[in-house]
Tab-separated table of C-alpha atoms in Angstrom:
chain	number	residue	atom	x	y	z
A	190	UNK	CA	77.316	82.967	201.319
A	191	UNK	CA	77.531	79.594	199.116
A	192	UNK	CA	80.488	78.366	201.367
A	193	UNK	CA	78.079	78.820	204.532
A	194	UNK	CA	75.037	77.241	202.961
A	195	UNK	CA	77.118	74.358	201.245
A	196	UNK	CA	78.757	73.704	204.730
A	197	UNK	CA	75.460	73.742	206.484
A	198	UNK	CA	73.771	71.314	203.944
A	199	UNK	CA	76.679	68.852	203.976
A	200	UNK	CA	76.573	68.917	207.713
A	201	UNK	CA	72.850	68.811	207.953
A	202	UNK	CA	72.762	65.607	205.355
A	203	UNK	CA	75.440	63.820	207.670
A	204	UNK	CA	73.211	64.579	210.627
A	205	UNK	CA	69.949	63.256	208.958
A	206	UNK	CA	71.785	60.189	207.813
A	207	UNK	CA	73.055	59.716	211.210
A	208	UNK	CA	69.467	59.969	212.970
A	209	UNK	CA	67.361	58.499	210.383
A	210	UNK	CA	69.848	56.178	208.456
A	211	UNK	CA	71.377	56.051	205.162
A	212	UNK	CA	67.920	55.416	203.308
A	213	UNK	CA	66.505	58.871	204.535
A	214	UNK	CA	69.640	60.616	204.462
A	215	UNK	CA	70.555	59.572	201.069
A	216	UNK	CA	67.194	61.538	199.726
A	217	UNK	CA	68.894	64.611	201.019
A	218	UNK	CA	72.061	64.345	198.934
A	219	UNK	CA	69.750	66.129	196.100
A	220	UNK	CA	68.362	68.494	198.014
A	221	UNK	CA	68.329	71.930	196.519
A	222	UNK	CA	70.201	73.597	199.324
A	223	UNK	CA	71.591	76.583	197.683
A	224	UNK	CA	69.384	77.060	194.818
A	225	UNK	CA	67.008	79.676	196.569
A	226	UNK	CA	69.877	81.853	197.675
A	227	UNK	CA	71.570	81.382	194.520
A	228	UNK	CA	68.065	82.294	192.353
A	229	UNK	CA	67.628	85.258	194.763
A	230	UNK	CA	71.235	86.649	193.802
A	231	UNK	CA	70.587	86.052	189.958
A	232	UNK	CA	67.245	87.707	190.253
A	233	UNK	CA	68.848	90.863	192.273
A	234	UNK	CA	72.016	91.022	189.950
A	235	UNK	CA	70.114	91.163	186.669
A	236	UNK	CA	67.368	93.285	188.102
A	237	UNK	CA	69.960	96.114	189.218
A	238	UNK	CA	71.694	95.765	185.934
A	239	UNK	CA	68.661	96.142	183.785
A	240	UNK	CA	67.621	99.165	185.907
A	241	UNK	CA	70.902	101.006	185.539
A	242	UNK	CA	70.225	100.519	181.873
A	243	UNK	CA	66.821	101.850	182.075
A	244	UNK	CA	65.260	98.777	180.598
A	245	UNK	CA	62.496	96.432	181.716
A	246	UNK	CA	63.989	94.988	184.834
A	247	UNK	CA	61.641	92.604	186.955
A	248	UNK	CA	60.267	90.784	184.191
A	249	UNK	CA	63.736	90.050	182.462
A	250	UNK	CA	65.286	89.005	185.853
A	251	UNK	CA	62.433	86.580	186.675
A	252	UNK	CA	62.800	85.172	183.178
A	253	UNK	CA	66.491	84.388	183.966
A	254	UNK	CA	65.729	82.752	187.158
A	255	UNK	CA	63.173	80.423	185.237
A	256	UNK	CA	65.395	79.737	182.539
A	257	UNK	CA	68.137	78.631	185.496
A	258	UNK	CA	65.439	76.380	187.279
A	259	UNK	CA	65.102	75.019	183.512
A	260	UNK	CA	68.698	73.819	183.454
A	261	UNK	CA	68.398	72.571	186.870
A	262	UNK	CA	65.633	70.348	185.896
A	263	UNK	CA	67.939	68.992	182.994
A	264	UNK	CA	70.964	68.634	185.534
A	265	UNK	CA	68.659	66.707	187.865
A	266	UNK	CA	68.573	64.022	185.259
A	267	UNK	CA	72.156	63.854	185.337
A	268	UNK	CA	71.959	63.605	189.045
A	269	UNK	CA	69.936	60.552	188.580
A	270	UNK	CA	72.787	59.046	186.242
A	271	UNK	CA	75.388	60.089	189.106
A	272	UNK	CA	73.548	58.273	191.997
A	273	UNK	CA	72.931	55.188	189.666
A	274	UNK	CA	76.463	54.885	188.964
A	275	UNK	CA	77.576	55.334	192.826
A	276	UNK	CA	74.959	52.794	193.875
A	277	UNK	CA	75.806	50.167	191.336
A	278	UNK	CA	79.589	50.254	190.899
A	279	UNK	CA	80.726	51.468	194.537
A	280	UNK	CA	80.524	48.370	196.321
A	281	UNK	CA	82.972	46.747	194.230
A	282	UNK	CA	85.262	49.425	192.526
A	283	UNK	CA	87.775	51.814	193.810
A	284	UNK	CA	86.225	54.721	195.435
A	285	UNK	CA	87.713	57.589	194.084
A	286	UNK	CA	87.390	56.178	190.511
A	287	UNK	CA	83.523	55.337	191.037
A	288	UNK	CA	83.160	58.936	192.112
A	289	UNK	CA	84.935	60.483	189.289
A	290	UNK	CA	82.821	58.305	186.871
A	291	UNK	CA	79.611	59.220	188.466
A	292	UNK	CA	80.680	63.152	188.106
A	293	UNK	CA	81.516	62.403	184.607
A	294	UNK	CA	78.124	60.493	184.149
A	295	UNK	CA	76.448	63.733	185.594
A	296	UNK	CA	77.973	65.987	183.060
A	297	UNK	CA	77.723	63.877	179.966
A	298	UNK	CA	74.128	63.146	180.850
A	299	UNK	CA	73.310	66.998	181.547
A	300	UNK	CA	75.039	68.289	178.634
A	301	UNK	CA	73.299	65.835	176.333
A	302	UNK	CA	69.965	66.425	177.517
A	303	UNK	CA	70.686	70.203	177.212
A	304	UNK	CA	71.737	69.711	173.885
A	305	UNK	CA	68.960	67.567	172.662
A	306	UNK	CA	66.308	70.061	173.875
A	307	UNK	CA	68.149	73.088	172.093
A	308	UNK	CA	68.155	70.567	168.706
A	309	UNK	CA	64.742	69.797	169.254
A	310	UNK	CA	63.554	73.556	169.879
A	311	UNK	CA	65.557	74.475	166.945
A	312	UNK	CA	63.856	71.802	164.749
A	313	UNK	CA	60.553	72.656	165.951
A	314	UNK	CA	60.919	76.420	165.430
A	315	UNK	CA	62.181	76.157	161.807
A	316	UNK	CA	59.125	74.019	160.951
A	317	UNK	CA	56.263	75.823	159.013
A	318	UNK	CA	53.202	76.028	160.788
A	319	UNK	CA	49.816	74.740	159.482
A	320	UNK	CA	46.415	76.372	159.468
B	206	UNK	CA	81.756	68.291	212.038
B	207	UNK	CA	83.921	71.544	211.045
B	208	UNK	CA	85.806	69.758	208.650
B	209	UNK	CA	82.505	68.457	206.934
B	210	UNK	CA	81.323	72.024	206.859
B	211	UNK	CA	84.434	73.241	205.178
B	212	UNK	CA	84.743	70.324	202.682
B	213	UNK	CA	81.238	70.727	201.693
B	214	UNK	CA	81.228	74.499	201.767
B	215	UNK	CA	84.350	74.267	199.239
B	216	UNK	CA	83.018	71.876	196.843
B	217	UNK	CA	79.432	73.772	196.692
B	218	UNK	CA	81.117	77.127	196.005
B	219	UNK	CA	83.353	75.568	193.309
B	220	UNK	CA	80.238	74.181	191.400
B	221	UNK	CA	78.523	77.391	191.768
B	222	UNK	CA	81.718	79.458	190.664
B	223	UNK	CA	81.430	77.422	187.480
B	224	UNK	CA	77.687	78.145	186.889
B	225	UNK	CA	78.308	81.893	187.430
B	226	UNK	CA	80.585	82.026	184.570
B	227	UNK	CA	78.773	79.859	182.008
B	228	UNK	CA	76.189	81.129	179.499
B	229	UNK	CA	73.511	80.860	178.440
B	230	UNK	CA	71.528	80.664	181.374
B	231	UNK	CA	69.775	77.531	180.765
B	232	UNK	CA	73.199	75.825	180.624
B	233	UNK	CA	74.543	77.489	183.701
B	234	UNK	CA	71.333	76.246	185.375
B	235	UNK	CA	72.906	72.716	184.819
B	236	UNK	CA	74.962	73.443	187.887
B	237	UNK	CA	72.280	74.222	190.061
B	238	UNK	CA	71.821	70.567	190.089
B	239	UNK	CA	75.613	69.643	190.585
B	240	UNK	CA	76.306	66.634	192.849
B	241	UNK	CA	78.055	69.290	194.990
B	242	UNK	CA	76.568	68.136	198.412
B	243	UNK	CA	76.698	64.580	197.395
B	244	UNK	CA	80.507	64.481	196.172
B	245	UNK	CA	81.234	65.992	199.771
B	246	UNK	CA	78.994	63.775	201.724
B	247	UNK	CA	79.745	60.402	199.987
B	248	UNK	CA	83.432	61.055	200.107
B	249	UNK	CA	83.295	61.732	203.781
B	250	UNK	CA	80.879	58.900	204.157
B	251	UNK	CA	82.840	56.385	202.526
B	252	UNK	CA	85.816	57.158	204.871
B	253	UNK	CA	83.646	57.019	207.878
B	254	UNK	CA	81.078	54.392	207.457
B	255	UNK	CA	82.460	52.414	204.477
B	256	UNK	CA	81.332	51.791	200.791
B	257	UNK	CA	78.108	49.506	201.417
B	258	UNK	CA	76.863	52.473	203.661
B	259	UNK	CA	77.309	55.037	200.919
B	260	UNK	CA	75.901	52.985	198.380
B	261	UNK	CA	72.834	52.645	200.239
B	262	UNK	CA	72.569	56.565	200.272
B	263	UNK	CA	73.482	56.789	196.681
B	264	UNK	CA	70.428	54.380	195.905
B	265	UNK	CA	67.990	56.807	197.748
B	266	UNK	CA	69.657	59.528	196.084
B	267	UNK	CA	67.999	58.657	193.103
B	268	UNK	CA	64.542	59.690	194.847
B	269	UNK	CA	66.169	62.967	195.990
B	270	UNK	CA	67.245	63.412	192.343
B	271	UNK	CA	63.841	62.922	190.868
B	272	UNK	CA	62.286	65.227	193.401
B	273	UNK	CA	64.630	67.692	192.426
B	274	UNK	CA	63.461	67.709	188.754
B	275	UNK	CA	59.780	68.069	190.174
B	276	UNK	CA	60.792	71.099	192.121
B	277	UNK	CA	63.111	72.928	189.526
B	278	UNK	CA	60.560	72.307	186.719
B	279	UNK	CA	57.798	73.594	188.996
B	280	UNK	CA	59.864	76.554	189.777
B	281	UNK	CA	60.620	77.411	185.976
B	282	UNK	CA	56.981	77.044	185.167
B	283	UNK	CA	55.531	78.951	188.325
B	284	UNK	CA	58.052	81.990	187.571
B	285	UNK	CA	57.547	81.848	183.747
B	286	UNK	CA	53.529	81.689	184.176
B	287	UNK	CA	52.934	84.156	187.156
B	288	UNK	CA	56.123	86.193	187.338
B	289	UNK	CA	56.469	85.857	191.234
B	290	UNK	CA	59.716	86.836	192.918
B	291	UNK	CA	62.657	84.013	192.832
B	292	UNK	CA	62.739	84.069	196.562
B	293	UNK	CA	58.999	83.393	197.330
B	294	UNK	CA	58.952	80.530	194.482
B	295	UNK	CA	62.156	78.812	195.193
B	296	UNK	CA	61.737	79.033	199.123
B	297	UNK	CA	57.961	78.013	198.864
B	298	UNK	CA	58.384	74.943	196.436
B	299	UNK	CA	60.788	73.416	198.598
B	300	UNK	CA	58.100	71.643	200.239
B	301	UNK	CA	57.043	70.356	196.986
B	302	UNK	CA	60.928	68.634	196.935
B	303	UNK	CA	60.316	67.228	200.247
B	304	UNK	CA	56.861	65.727	199.750
B	305	UNK	CA	58.101	64.108	196.259
B	306	UNK	CA	61.375	62.656	198.149
B	307	UNK	CA	59.157	61.150	201.057
B	308	UNK	CA	56.764	60.018	198.553
B	309	UNK	CA	59.540	58.177	196.634
B	310	UNK	CA	60.872	56.711	199.964
B	311	UNK	CA	57.537	55.578	200.887
B	312	UNK	CA	56.528	54.020	197.509
B	313	UNK	CA	60.142	52.443	196.324
B	314	UNK	CA	62.656	52.757	199.314
B	315	UNK	CA	61.128	52.040	202.517
């Protein structure tokens, strides 16, 4: 199913760029094409697993989707870094090298933000509360 | 078009599979914002339209990524707060992505 959604998103992005130009088409390079389908699958999978174990299924499954969405929000900051690297370096650099560097920028930015959030949460959770 | 469909589908599937095996959930979620469609599309665009055209697309992609942040953050907030179904919230809020992306286009890219 992901192959179909991913393929359709790539074809649609190309068609939008062809019809409306690269400025509008570029927006859709960050369209959450498969996120709704993935989130629905995660919810279904966790709900069924918890139901089999006789545990609270619906709330836990929805919390898992929310956590994934929170991760995607952090990953989207990495996507900004990806796009900035391609925009700035593609006109003068080797294309494959620029795309590889942009992919690395996405990975490092996303993981750094995720890690910083984790450290910050640990710090505030361990701080004694006043009042 | 078939080639574009196959390349896009494969790249998206690879990033999704990576997200499936990683834990915890918030870390796996990073791969929900992987540049999978962008890598496939930009690679093909460079080959067909050249680097200058692809660089313009990448500039606009910044607006799309900001919209993705707003969308994903809102999905997380709505599901945590109201415990609605994933399908309803993730599909319903796609209009928020579109509104934010078009707003970024009108304000900064037009």
